[in-house]
């Protein structure tokens, strides 16, 4: 671009960037004294910088803050929800868990319209009624879904009836009877069952330690 | 100052718009200045500076609080300015160097649609002329020059704002300075 050695130009740049070593600074000064072309470029550069820096500082218009704030997107509900999810991941996880669990329980309640019962010895089935025949003894818990229970003999154990009923009869039941008809109760029953399982799991775990 | 700004930012993150208004108050002039020098037009500068603040607000959760907020904000603004400048250009090959010029390409050639005749330039006020010459610089040199000489930021910060290595920033400043020297030699 000109006759001046590239090295001098490079030193000028370093000098203007404020990154020149003292020895090179001396060298640069000598070059500028000896070469009028170099001097001219240097002077023009410093003048240019001064011009650029002197470009008066402009200010934002007086209503800038107000306009900017008015232009901000209103916090939409979606943003709020998103932020909530970001800040409370545990809560979301818990909510999801409950949702999925209850969905699973509900579906197992409504899909499961089939007649089913716990098989125990001596039990007799008449249509959709489970019968403990007269003169017989059944040992163990019984759960019946979508069916009824009639006890003519003796039952040693708890009874749970879902979507059905216990028909009072002359038999003897040596245990608790529970009838579940509503969705809510079914849910509660399932949760209670899970909880009891968990407790008994811990109990059985603890026993060896206690011994 | 940084601690003060960070406190505001924490409030903004919690959804406090008033805290953001204080941030806009604090940075409005510097941000407007950058946009104005980059774009050479008050109206557009206001537009882009507003857009930059809006983006900062919307994306505040992506801001790393261990860094300097102004660096992040200026980065958003310079990127928006460069986008705006490029959008205004027609679509022939802009990176092609213009024959007989070093480091100057089509960007600089059409930065201002028509080059002003010599007499017109001589009639301009110094400040007007300086702004005109800055706006004729290729956008990549322009950003570096504006940040260095108008915002007077250290090179390391400019390199972070422009997301470029330090060496590249220096080269751009040198070339921009040299181009300006030639453009302003008759002043």
XYZ file of C-alpha atoms in Angstrom:
398
model
C 0.000 0.000 0.000
C 2.966 2.221 0.370
C 6.736 2.290 0.363
C 7.113 1.998 4.109
C 8.369 -1.310 5.419
C 5.678 -3.627 6.721
C 7.488 -3.904 9.995
C 6.989 -0.210 10.704
C 3.273 -0.516 9.951
C 3.022 -3.497 12.260
C 4.827 -1.599 15.018
C 2.458 1.317 14.508
C -0.503 -1.019 14.936
C 0.998 -2.523 18.081
C 1.686 0.936 19.391
C -1.839 2.116 18.741
C -3.197 -1.033 20.393
C -1.047 -0.198 23.402
C 0.815 -3.458 23.034
C 4.324 -2.532 21.997
C 7.532 -3.496 23.768
C 9.809 -0.658 24.930
C 12.564 -1.684 22.512
C 10.175 -1.682 19.549
C 8.726 1.594 20.653
C 12.188 3.116 20.403
C 12.668 1.536 16.989
C 9.336 2.941 15.849
C 10.235 6.422 16.989
C 13.450 6.273 15.030
C 11.644 5.098 11.917
C 9.145 7.915 12.212
C 11.921 10.474 12.533
C 13.746 9.124 9.507
C 10.880 8.511 7.101
C 8.416 11.229 6.200
C 6.008 8.733 4.586
C 5.882 6.677 7.764
C 5.371 9.854 9.740
C 2.510 10.909 7.507
C 0.737 7.588 7.895
C 1.211 7.657 11.619
C -0.152 11.173 11.913
C -3.129 10.332 9.737
C -3.894 7.286 11.844
C -3.817 9.163 15.129
C -5.904 11.896 13.561
C -8.420 9.328 12.343
C -8.701 7.828 15.800
C -9.208 11.274 17.303
C -11.943 12.008 14.755
C -13.732 8.755 15.464
C -13.498 9.283 19.183
C -14.699 12.840 18.882
C -17.868 11.751 17.148
C -20.154 13.215 19.752
C -21.796 10.699 21.983
C -25.375 10.226 20.988
C -28.086 9.560 23.527
C -31.086 7.333 23.319
C -34.361 9.239 22.853
C -35.978 10.390 26.113
C -38.879 7.936 25.941
C -36.631 4.983 25.124
C -37.035 3.127 28.436
C -40.772 3.532 28.434
C -41.122 2.386 24.824
C -38.863 -0.588 25.382
C -40.751 -1.708 28.446
C -44.063 -1.325 26.628
C -42.702 -3.500 23.820
C -41.773 -6.396 26.084
C -43.883 -9.473 25.614
C -46.496 -9.774 28.312
C -45.744 -12.698 30.459
C -47.970 -15.273 28.895
C -49.273 -18.147 30.899
C -47.201 -20.523 28.892
C -44.013 -18.717 29.848
C -45.121 -18.787 33.452
C -45.730 -22.501 33.310
C -42.432 -23.100 31.577
C -40.560 -21.106 34.185
C -42.412 -22.934 36.946
C -41.392 -26.252 35.448
C -37.797 -25.117 35.194
C -37.712 -24.032 38.793
C -39.649 -26.883 40.376
C -38.579 -30.064 38.604
C -39.296 -32.183 41.669
C -42.817 -30.924 41.946
C -43.411 -31.707 38.285
C -41.948 -35.178 38.723
C -44.187 -35.819 41.712
C -47.265 -34.526 39.894
C -46.488 -36.666 36.869
C -45.997 -39.681 39.081
C -49.328 -39.215 40.807
C -51.048 -38.625 37.480
C -49.637 -41.737 35.859
C -50.210 -43.875 38.917
C -53.806 -42.834 39.297
C -54.364 -43.318 35.577
C -53.002 -46.833 35.904
C -55.197 -47.549 38.912
C -58.273 -46.119 37.261
C -57.755 -48.164 34.174
C -57.198 -51.295 36.201
C -60.475 -50.504 37.913
C -62.587 -49.879 34.855
C -60.926 -52.227 32.376
C -60.995 -55.077 34.776
C -64.644 -55.974 34.434
C -63.976 -59.661 34.553
C -65.080 -61.853 37.347
C -62.088 -62.996 39.356
C -61.367 -64.368 42.771
C -58.585 -65.776 44.882
C -58.431 -69.507 44.535
C -58.645 -71.326 47.806
C -59.395 -74.935 48.511
C -63.022 -75.925 48.912
C -64.401 -72.761 47.237
C -67.347 -73.312 44.909
C -68.460 -70.946 42.166
C -72.108 -70.521 41.213
C -72.403 -68.195 38.244
C -70.681 -65.037 39.507
C -71.020 -65.895 43.122
C -68.284 -67.454 45.167
C -69.632 -69.831 47.738
C -68.074 -71.324 50.810
C -70.177 -74.491 51.000
C -71.916 -75.463 54.174
C -69.936 -77.686 56.456
C -66.628 -76.734 54.828
C -63.826 -74.592 56.127
C -61.787 -72.332 53.870
C -58.498 -71.072 55.201
C -56.902 -67.912 53.739
C -57.820 -64.427 52.532
C -60.173 -64.012 49.611
C -60.433 -61.166 47.117
C -63.315 -61.148 44.676
C -63.749 -58.794 41.746
C -67.020 -58.228 39.969
C -68.671 -61.013 41.840
C -70.486 -61.771 45.091
C -69.660 -63.915 48.066
C -71.866 -66.205 50.040
C -70.562 -67.999 53.026
C -72.529 -71.025 54.143
C -69.647 -72.751 55.869
C -66.687 -71.300 57.683
C -64.037 -68.893 56.417
C -60.850 -68.222 58.278
C -59.403 -65.113 56.666
C -60.141 -61.590 55.453
C -62.519 -60.856 52.611
C -62.285 -58.073 50.056
C -65.032 -57.633 47.502
C -64.695 -55.217 44.637
C -67.806 -54.347 42.661
C -69.820 -56.972 44.316
C -71.415 -57.724 47.624
C -71.254 -59.999 50.561
C -74.507 -61.749 50.938
C -75.332 -62.244 54.549
C -75.799 -65.849 55.290
C -75.488 -68.378 58.006
C -71.756 -68.919 57.679
C -68.980 -67.697 59.901
C -66.178 -65.411 58.828
C -63.184 -65.231 61.034
C -61.669 -62.021 59.601
C -62.472 -58.592 58.193
C -64.897 -57.926 55.393
C -64.404 -55.042 53.044
C -66.661 -54.093 50.175
C -65.374 -51.683 47.566
C -67.744 -50.153 45.058
C -66.504 -46.743 44.137
C -63.549 -45.611 42.106
C -62.269 -43.502 44.945
C -62.382 -46.328 47.381
C -60.673 -48.584 44.926
C -57.894 -46.011 44.609
C -57.604 -45.662 48.334
C -57.531 -49.375 48.715
C -54.720 -49.733 46.160
C -52.689 -46.972 47.781
C -53.197 -48.453 51.205
C -52.158 -51.805 49.878
C -48.974 -50.385 48.372
C -48.224 -48.635 51.624
C -48.804 -51.767 53.674
C -46.609 -53.740 51.297
C -43.881 -51.158 51.710
C -44.179 -51.215 55.487
C -44.120 -54.974 55.658
C -41.145 -54.921 53.301
C -39.287 -52.695 55.716
C -40.465 -54.748 58.648
C -39.196 -57.942 57.138
C -35.936 -56.191 56.368
C -35.557 -55.025 59.884
C -36.150 -58.290 61.520
C -32.774 -59.865 60.812
C -31.047 -56.770 62.146
C -32.980 -56.974 65.369
C -32.005 -60.552 65.969
C -21.679 -2.012 39.502
C -21.602 -5.630 38.409
C -22.963 -6.791 41.753
C -25.731 -4.238 41.427
C -26.585 -5.429 37.934
C -26.535 -9.062 38.997
C -28.965 -8.341 41.788
C -31.340 -6.784 39.242
C -30.921 -9.739 36.926
C -31.856 -12.168 39.658
C -35.046 -10.196 40.163
C -35.755 -10.191 36.438
C -35.317 -13.955 36.377
C -38.009 -14.187 39.013
C -40.311 -12.277 36.682
C -39.833 -8.736 38.012
C -40.286 -6.374 35.059
C -39.466 -3.271 37.093
C -35.984 -4.582 37.731
C -35.559 -4.892 33.981
C -36.626 -1.284 33.507
C -33.700 -0.295 35.732
C -31.357 -2.319 33.559
C -32.669 -0.627 30.410
C -32.192 2.726 32.122
C -28.618 1.813 32.909
C -27.537 0.619 29.465
C -29.831 2.481 27.085
C -27.349 5.139 25.951
C -24.426 2.801 25.385
C -26.567 0.321 23.528
C -28.217 3.002 21.442
C -24.799 4.444 20.657
C -23.483 1.109 19.373
C -26.552 0.622 17.198
C -26.450 4.173 15.912
C -22.777 3.972 14.931
C -23.301 0.584 13.322
C -26.399 1.552 11.368
C -25.908 5.284 10.872
C -29.577 6.039 11.393
C -31.377 7.063 14.575
C -34.648 5.446 13.686
C -33.147 2.065 12.927
C -30.836 2.329 15.911
C -33.791 2.812 18.222
C -35.548 -0.121 16.630
C -32.609 -2.490 16.991
C -31.655 -1.332 20.478
C -35.210 -2.028 21.606
C -35.137 -5.410 19.947
C -31.845 -6.201 21.704
C -33.318 -5.362 25.104
C -36.395 -7.433 24.362
C -34.277 -10.432 23.412
C -32.183 -10.021 26.523
C -35.375 -10.001 28.592
C -36.898 -13.029 26.925
C -33.675 -15.031 27.102
C -32.482 -13.818 30.476
C -32.326 -17.370 31.830
C -29.597 -18.217 29.290
C -27.354 -15.497 30.696
C -24.454 -16.883 32.728
C -24.204 -14.724 35.821
C -20.503 -15.378 36.192
C -19.989 -13.256 33.105
C -20.360 -9.608 32.436
C -23.897 -8.608 31.570
C -22.845 -5.742 29.278
C -20.755 -8.133 27.179
C -23.746 -10.379 26.692
C -26.053 -7.465 25.924
C -23.645 -5.870 23.429
C -23.261 -9.200 21.737
C -26.981 -9.466 21.162
C -27.031 -5.913 19.815
C -24.050 -6.224 17.460
C -25.424 -9.452 16.047
C -28.773 -7.797 15.402
C -27.035 -4.825 13.755
C -24.947 -7.040 11.506
C -28.058 -9.008 10.518
C -29.855 -5.786 9.731
C -26.979 -4.454 7.645
C -26.757 -7.674 5.650
C -30.471 -7.808 5.034
C -30.380 -4.434 3.411
C -27.870 -5.618 0.854
C -28.804 -6.928 -2.579
C -27.848 -10.541 -3.107
C -24.839 -10.552 -5.391
C -21.693 -11.989 -3.998
C -20.797 -9.643 -1.226
C -17.597 -11.221 -0.024
C -15.846 -10.768 -3.332
C -13.072 -8.275 -2.944
C -13.418 -5.151 -4.993
C -10.635 -4.924 -7.487
C -7.806 -2.637 -6.542
C -8.753 -2.395 -2.899
C -7.194 -4.346 -0.129
C -9.500 -5.977 2.340
C -12.444 -4.010 1.072
C -15.205 -6.031 -0.489
C -18.631 -5.384 -1.841
C -19.973 -4.760 1.642
C -18.032 -1.567 1.875
C -18.852 -0.591 -1.661
C -22.572 -0.572 -1.029
C -22.664 0.252 2.646
C -24.180 3.497 1.562
C -26.207 3.077 -1.573
C -24.577 5.845 -3.504
C -21.199 7.294 -2.755
C -21.442 10.965 -2.182
C -19.620 13.310 -4.536
C -16.479 15.041 -3.307
C -18.100 18.499 -2.961
C -20.868 17.054 -0.863
C -18.341 15.443 1.448
C -16.514 18.707 1.891
C -19.688 20.461 2.974
C -20.378 17.953 5.735
C -19.714 18.690 9.357
C -16.828 16.720 10.788
C -19.017 14.523 12.963
C -21.426 13.847 10.167
C -18.559 12.962 7.909
C -17.006 10.617 10.463
C -20.306 8.814 10.893
C -20.658 8.551 7.124
C -17.212 7.045 6.778
C -17.813 4.591 9.604
C -20.986 3.444 7.928
C -19.032 2.817 4.729
C -16.800 0.312 6.493
C -17.470 -3.392 5.946
C -19.727 -4.504 8.798
C -17.146 -6.746 10.411
C -14.609 -3.937 10.652
C -17.321 -1.529 11.658
C -18.319 -3.522 14.739
C -14.714 -3.803 15.901
C -14.012 -0.087 15.361
C -17.200 1.032 17.103
C -16.548 -1.146 20.148
C -12.902 -0.143 20.325
C -13.024 3.591 19.669
C -16.534 4.669 20.535
C -17.337 2.360 23.421
C -13.625 2.236 24.313
C -13.783 -1.396 25.390
C -10.679 -3.507 26.005
C -9.689 -5.884 23.198
C -10.430 -8.973 25.294
C -13.997 -7.843 25.816
C -14.463 -7.037 22.133
C -13.258 -10.511 21.288
C -15.892 -11.946 23.621
C -18.660 -9.743 22.254
C -17.884 -10.595 18.652
C -17.086 -14.213 19.520
C -13.790 -13.986 17.651
C -10.202 -14.792 18.618
C -8.171 -11.864 19.883
C -5.917 -11.939 16.838
C -8.872 -11.607 14.481
C -10.214 -8.677 16.466
C -6.860 -6.928 16.194
C -6.677 -7.533 12.467
C -10.151 -6.102 11.999
C -9.331 -3.049 14.028
C -6.114 -2.523 12.068
C -7.876 -2.878 8.731
C -10.773 -0.741 9.800
C -8.409 1.913 11.041
C -6.427 1.817 7.824
C -9.585 2.047 5.711
C -10.795 5.000 7.740
C -7.420 6.689 7.440
C -7.683 6.537 3.674
C -11.304 7.616 3.649
C -10.622 10.561 5.932
C -7.282 11.643 4.475
C -8.865 14.612 2.689
C -10.578 15.923 5.805
